[in-house]
Amino acid sequence: MLQIGWQEAGQYLLTDSGKHSYKKDDWRNYCISTRAHNAVEIDGMSYALERQCIYGSAIKRVDAANDAWTMVGERSHKKLKVAQRREIQFTPRKRLVVTDTLVNLKGSDRQYIVWWQLNPEHNLVEITERGFIVDIGNGQEMVATFNSNCPDGHLSPFLARGRVTPSKIGWSSPAYMEKVPTTSIGFPVNAASVVLTTSFEIVDRSEH
């Protein structure tokens, strides 16, 4: 699913659900779902996990220049009829830029939601239609900005923490059979094919 996590100075800034357990139940189903990861959900569906849909590494390129890294991953979601390319530009201790290019193979509009999972111990300071701010401790904040190449398709972001009904969302499993509330934020866009970019900056609180 081209999931990404982000860790700096011994703590996660972007995390995921963990595995919870190997039992086949609602919690396990949530923890392996697309919306429990830092990934793009398509039409409210999770990516197929059946054996026939398993593929090798999606990483196509990794480049390093000065103090920054660029990684490109690609895959075709056959059951969802969408091809995805995710480019990650990373500058340690400073910046993360994630660009998702999604090409719809069906022709009609789809709903794409870029999900981000925060560290359960971090506090959300602000959220808008274009991004959010998180207090990450030590006098610093993570400032996220979301954009797409079809701004007219933007909808209000989703925000959940420890929600159970009508469906589970906003949970993390730090250890086997454990679960704690965390903040899940999703930015939805309605379009056929689209380019979605989320930029994260680490800034001193006094600078923001």
Short mmCIF file of C-alpha atoms in Angstrom, two decimals:
data_model
loop_
_atom_site.label_atom_id
_atom_site.label_comp_id
_atom_site.label_asym_id
_atom_site.label_seq_id
_atom_site.Cartn_x
_atom_site.Cartn_y
_atom_site.Cartn_z
CA MET A 1 0.00 0.00 0.00
CA LEU A 2 3.10 2.25 -0.17
CA GLN A 3 2.82 2.97 3.55
CA ILE A 4 5.36 5.28 5.21
CA GLY A 5 6.43 5.91 8.80
CA TRP A 6 8.56 8.77 10.12
CA GLN A 7 10.82 8.69 13.16
CA GLU A 8 13.05 11.48 14.47
CA ALA A 9 15.15 11.66 17.64
CA GLY A 10 13.81 8.35 18.94
CA GLN A 11 10.12 9.12 18.53
CA TYR A 12 7.58 8.54 15.78
CA LEU A 13 6.02 11.57 14.12
CA LEU A 14 3.94 9.44 11.73
CA THR A 15 3.10 5.93 12.89
CA ASP A 16 0.64 3.19 11.99
CA SER A 17 -1.74 0.84 13.72
CA GLY A 18 0.61 -2.04 14.50
CA LYS A 19 -0.68 -5.60 14.19
CA HIS A 20 -2.77 -5.90 17.41
CA SER A 21 -2.95 -9.69 17.07
CA TYR A 22 -3.18 -12.54 14.59
CA LYS A 23 -6.77 -13.32 15.56
CA LYS A 24 -9.32 -12.84 12.81
CA ASP A 25 -11.57 -10.22 14.41
CA ASP A 26 -12.68 -6.60 13.92
CA TRP A 27 -9.56 -5.18 15.58
CA ARG A 28 -7.24 -7.21 13.40
CA ASN A 29 -9.23 -6.18 10.32
CA TYR A 30 -8.88 -2.53 11.29
CA CYS A 31 -5.14 -2.77 11.97
CA ILE A 32 -4.42 -4.18 8.52
CA SER A 33 -6.78 -1.76 6.74
CA THR A 34 -5.56 1.05 4.52
CA ARG A 35 -7.07 3.78 6.70
CA ALA A 36 -5.00 2.61 9.68
CA HIS A 37 -1.79 3.48 7.80
CA ASN A 38 -0.13 6.49 6.21
CA ALA A 39 -1.48 5.60 2.81
CA VAL A 40 -4.07 6.56 0.18
CA GLU A 41 -7.52 4.99 0.55
CA ILE A 42 -9.60 4.63 -2.63
CA ASP A 43 -13.41 4.68 -2.53
CA GLY A 44 -13.40 3.65 1.13
CA MET A 45 -11.82 0.27 0.32
CA SER A 46 -8.64 -1.37 1.61
CA TYR A 47 -5.99 -2.74 -0.68
CA ALA A 48 -6.31 -6.42 -1.46
CA LEU A 49 -4.24 -8.73 0.76
CA GLU A 50 -5.06 -12.02 -0.92
CA ARG A 51 -2.14 -14.23 -1.90
CA GLN A 52 -2.73 -13.66 -5.60
CA CYS A 53 -2.37 -9.89 -5.07
CA ILE A 54 0.95 -10.06 -3.20
CA TYR A 55 3.83 -8.42 -5.03
CA GLY A 56 7.54 -7.84 -4.45
CA SER A 57 9.19 -4.58 -3.54
CA ALA A 58 7.42 -1.49 -4.86
CA ILE A 59 10.59 0.61 -4.55
CA LYS A 60 11.76 1.74 -7.97
CA ARG A 61 14.44 4.30 -7.14
CA VAL A 62 16.40 5.70 -4.20
CA ASP A 63 18.64 8.75 -4.63
CA ALA A 64 20.76 10.69 -2.14
CA ALA A 65 21.98 14.25 -2.63
CA ASN A 66 23.70 16.30 0.07
CA ASP A 67 21.58 15.78 3.20
CA ALA A 68 18.34 14.75 1.43
CA TRP A 69 16.90 11.48 0.15
CA THR A 70 14.39 10.75 -2.60
CA MET A 71 12.54 7.45 -2.88
CA VAL A 72 10.01 6.42 -5.53
CA GLY A 73 7.59 3.52 -5.24
CA GLU A 74 5.01 2.29 -7.74
CA ARG A 75 2.30 -0.32 -7.86
CA SER A 76 -0.90 -1.11 -9.71
CA HIS A 77 -3.93 -1.85 -7.53
CA LYS A 78 -5.63 -4.30 -9.87
CA LYS A 79 -8.82 -4.79 -7.90
CA LEU A 80 -9.24 -1.05 -7.34
CA LYS A 81 -8.35 -0.23 -10.96
CA VAL A 82 -5.84 2.45 -9.97
CA ALA A 83 -2.11 2.83 -10.63
CA GLN A 84 -0.16 4.67 -7.92
CA ARG A 85 3.24 6.34 -7.78
CA ARG A 86 4.50 7.65 -4.42
CA GLU A 87 7.55 9.92 -4.29
CA ILE A 88 9.12 10.68 -0.91
CA GLN A 89 11.57 13.53 -0.41
CA PHE A 90 13.17 13.44 3.02
CA THR A 91 15.55 15.80 4.79
CA PRO A 92 16.33 14.41 8.26
CA ARG A 93 15.27 16.56 11.22
CA LYS A 94 13.68 19.10 8.86
CA ARG A 95 11.25 18.04 6.17
CA LEU A 96 9.21 15.26 4.58
CA VAL A 97 7.31 15.69 1.29
CA VAL A 98 5.05 12.89 0.04
CA THR A 99 3.61 13.14 -3.47
CA ASP A 100 1.05 10.59 -4.64
CA THR A 101 0.16 10.35 -8.32
CA LEU A 102 -2.96 8.22 -8.85
CA VAL A 103 -4.16 7.23 -12.31
CA ASN A 104 -7.71 5.90 -12.50
CA LEU A 105 -8.11 3.03 -14.94
CA LYS A 106 -11.92 3.16 -14.82
CA GLY A 107 -12.51 6.66 -16.18
CA SER A 108 -15.03 7.97 -13.63
CA ASP A 109 -14.34 10.08 -10.54
CA ARG A 110 -13.06 8.32 -7.43
CA GLN A 111 -12.69 9.42 -3.84
CA TYR A 112 -9.06 9.41 -2.72
CA ILE A 113 -8.24 9.97 0.96
CA VAL A 114 -4.65 10.55 2.08
CA TRP A 115 -4.49 9.27 5.67
CA TRP A 116 -1.96 10.35 8.29
CA GLN A 117 -1.57 8.67 11.69
CA LEU A 118 -0.04 10.75 14.50
CA ASN A 119 1.98 9.62 17.49
CA PRO A 120 -0.60 8.81 20.22
CA GLU A 121 1.36 10.99 22.68
CA HIS A 122 1.38 14.08 20.47
CA ASN A 123 -1.29 16.77 20.63
CA LEU A 124 -3.08 18.17 17.60
CA VAL A 125 -2.92 21.97 17.79
CA GLU A 126 -4.88 22.94 14.68
CA ILE A 127 -6.50 21.45 11.58
CA THR A 128 -7.79 23.20 8.45
CA GLU A 129 -8.82 22.12 4.96
CA ARG A 130 -5.20 22.60 3.89
CA GLY A 131 -3.24 21.02 6.72
CA PHE A 132 -2.62 20.66 10.43
CA ILE A 133 -0.17 21.47 13.22
CA VAL A 134 1.03 19.01 15.87
CA ASP A 135 2.93 19.67 19.10
CA ILE A 136 5.76 17.11 18.98
CA GLY A 137 7.44 18.21 22.21
CA ASN A 138 10.82 19.80 22.97
CA GLY A 139 9.48 23.18 21.86
CA GLN A 140 8.82 21.98 18.31
CA GLU A 141 5.83 21.54 16.04
CA MET A 142 5.18 19.51 12.92
CA VAL A 143 3.39 21.65 10.34
CA ALA A 144 1.62 19.74 7.56
CA THR A 145 0.33 21.29 4.33
CA PHE A 146 -1.89 19.44 1.86
CA ASN A 147 -2.42 20.30 -1.81
CA SER A 148 -3.68 18.66 -5.00
CA ASN A 149 -3.73 19.54 -8.68
CA CYS A 150 -7.55 19.73 -8.59
CA PRO A 151 -8.37 22.10 -5.68
CA ASP A 152 -12.08 22.15 -6.64
CA GLY A 153 -12.27 18.49 -5.63
CA HIS A 154 -11.15 19.08 -2.03
CA LEU A 155 -13.58 18.10 0.73
CA SER A 156 -13.44 18.77 4.46
CA PRO A 157 -10.77 16.65 6.18
CA PHE A 158 -11.65 13.67 8.32
CA LEU A 159 -10.52 13.71 11.95
CA ALA A 160 -10.94 10.88 14.44
CA ARG A 161 -9.38 9.71 17.68
CA GLY A 162 -10.39 6.45 19.34
CA ARG A 163 -13.61 6.09 17.34
CA VAL A 164 -15.46 2.77 17.48
CA THR A 165 -18.76 3.45 15.70
CA PRO A 166 -19.91 3.43 12.96
CA SER A 167 -16.45 2.05 12.15
CA LYS A 168 -13.13 1.87 13.96
CA ILE A 169 -10.65 4.63 13.25
CA GLY A 170 -7.98 6.46 15.23
CA TRP A 171 -6.33 3.56 17.04
CA SER A 172 -2.79 2.26 17.47
CA SER A 173 -1.56 -1.05 18.84
CA PRO A 174 1.84 -0.50 20.52
CA ALA A 175 2.05 -4.13 21.70
CA TYR A 176 0.33 -7.46 21.15
CA MET A 177 -3.40 -7.27 21.97
CA GLU A 178 -3.06 -3.68 23.15
CA LYS A 179 -4.79 -0.64 21.69
CA VAL A 180 -4.60 3.07 22.46
CA PRO A 181 -6.38 6.04 20.87
CA THR A 182 -4.41 8.03 18.36
CA THR A 183 -5.25 10.86 15.96
CA SER A 184 -6.07 9.93 12.37
CA ILE A 185 -6.41 12.68 9.78
CA GLY A 186 -7.59 12.12 6.22
CA PHE A 187 -7.65 14.58 3.33
CA PRO A 188 -10.25 13.56 0.72
CA VAL A 189 -10.32 14.59 -2.94
CA ASN A 190 -12.86 13.62 -5.60
CA ALA A 191 -11.28 13.23 -9.03
CA ALA A 192 -10.56 10.70 -11.75
CA SER A 193 -6.77 10.94 -11.74
CA VAL A 194 -4.94 13.24 -9.36
CA VAL A 195 -1.64 14.36 -7.82
CA LEU A 196 -1.74 14.76 -4.03
CA THR A 197 1.10 16.36 -2.07
CA THR A 198 1.53 16.54 1.69
CA SER A 199 4.49 18.51 3.07
CA PHE A 200 5.66 18.20 6.67
CA GLU A 201 8.02 20.71 8.29
CA ILE A 202 9.59 20.55 11.75
CA VAL A 203 9.71 24.06 13.19
CA ASP A 204 10.43 25.67 16.53
CA ARG A 205 7.20 26.69 18.20
CA SER A 206 8.46 30.28 18.52
CA GLU A 207 8.87 30.48 14.73
CA HIS A 208 5.32 29.53 13.88
#
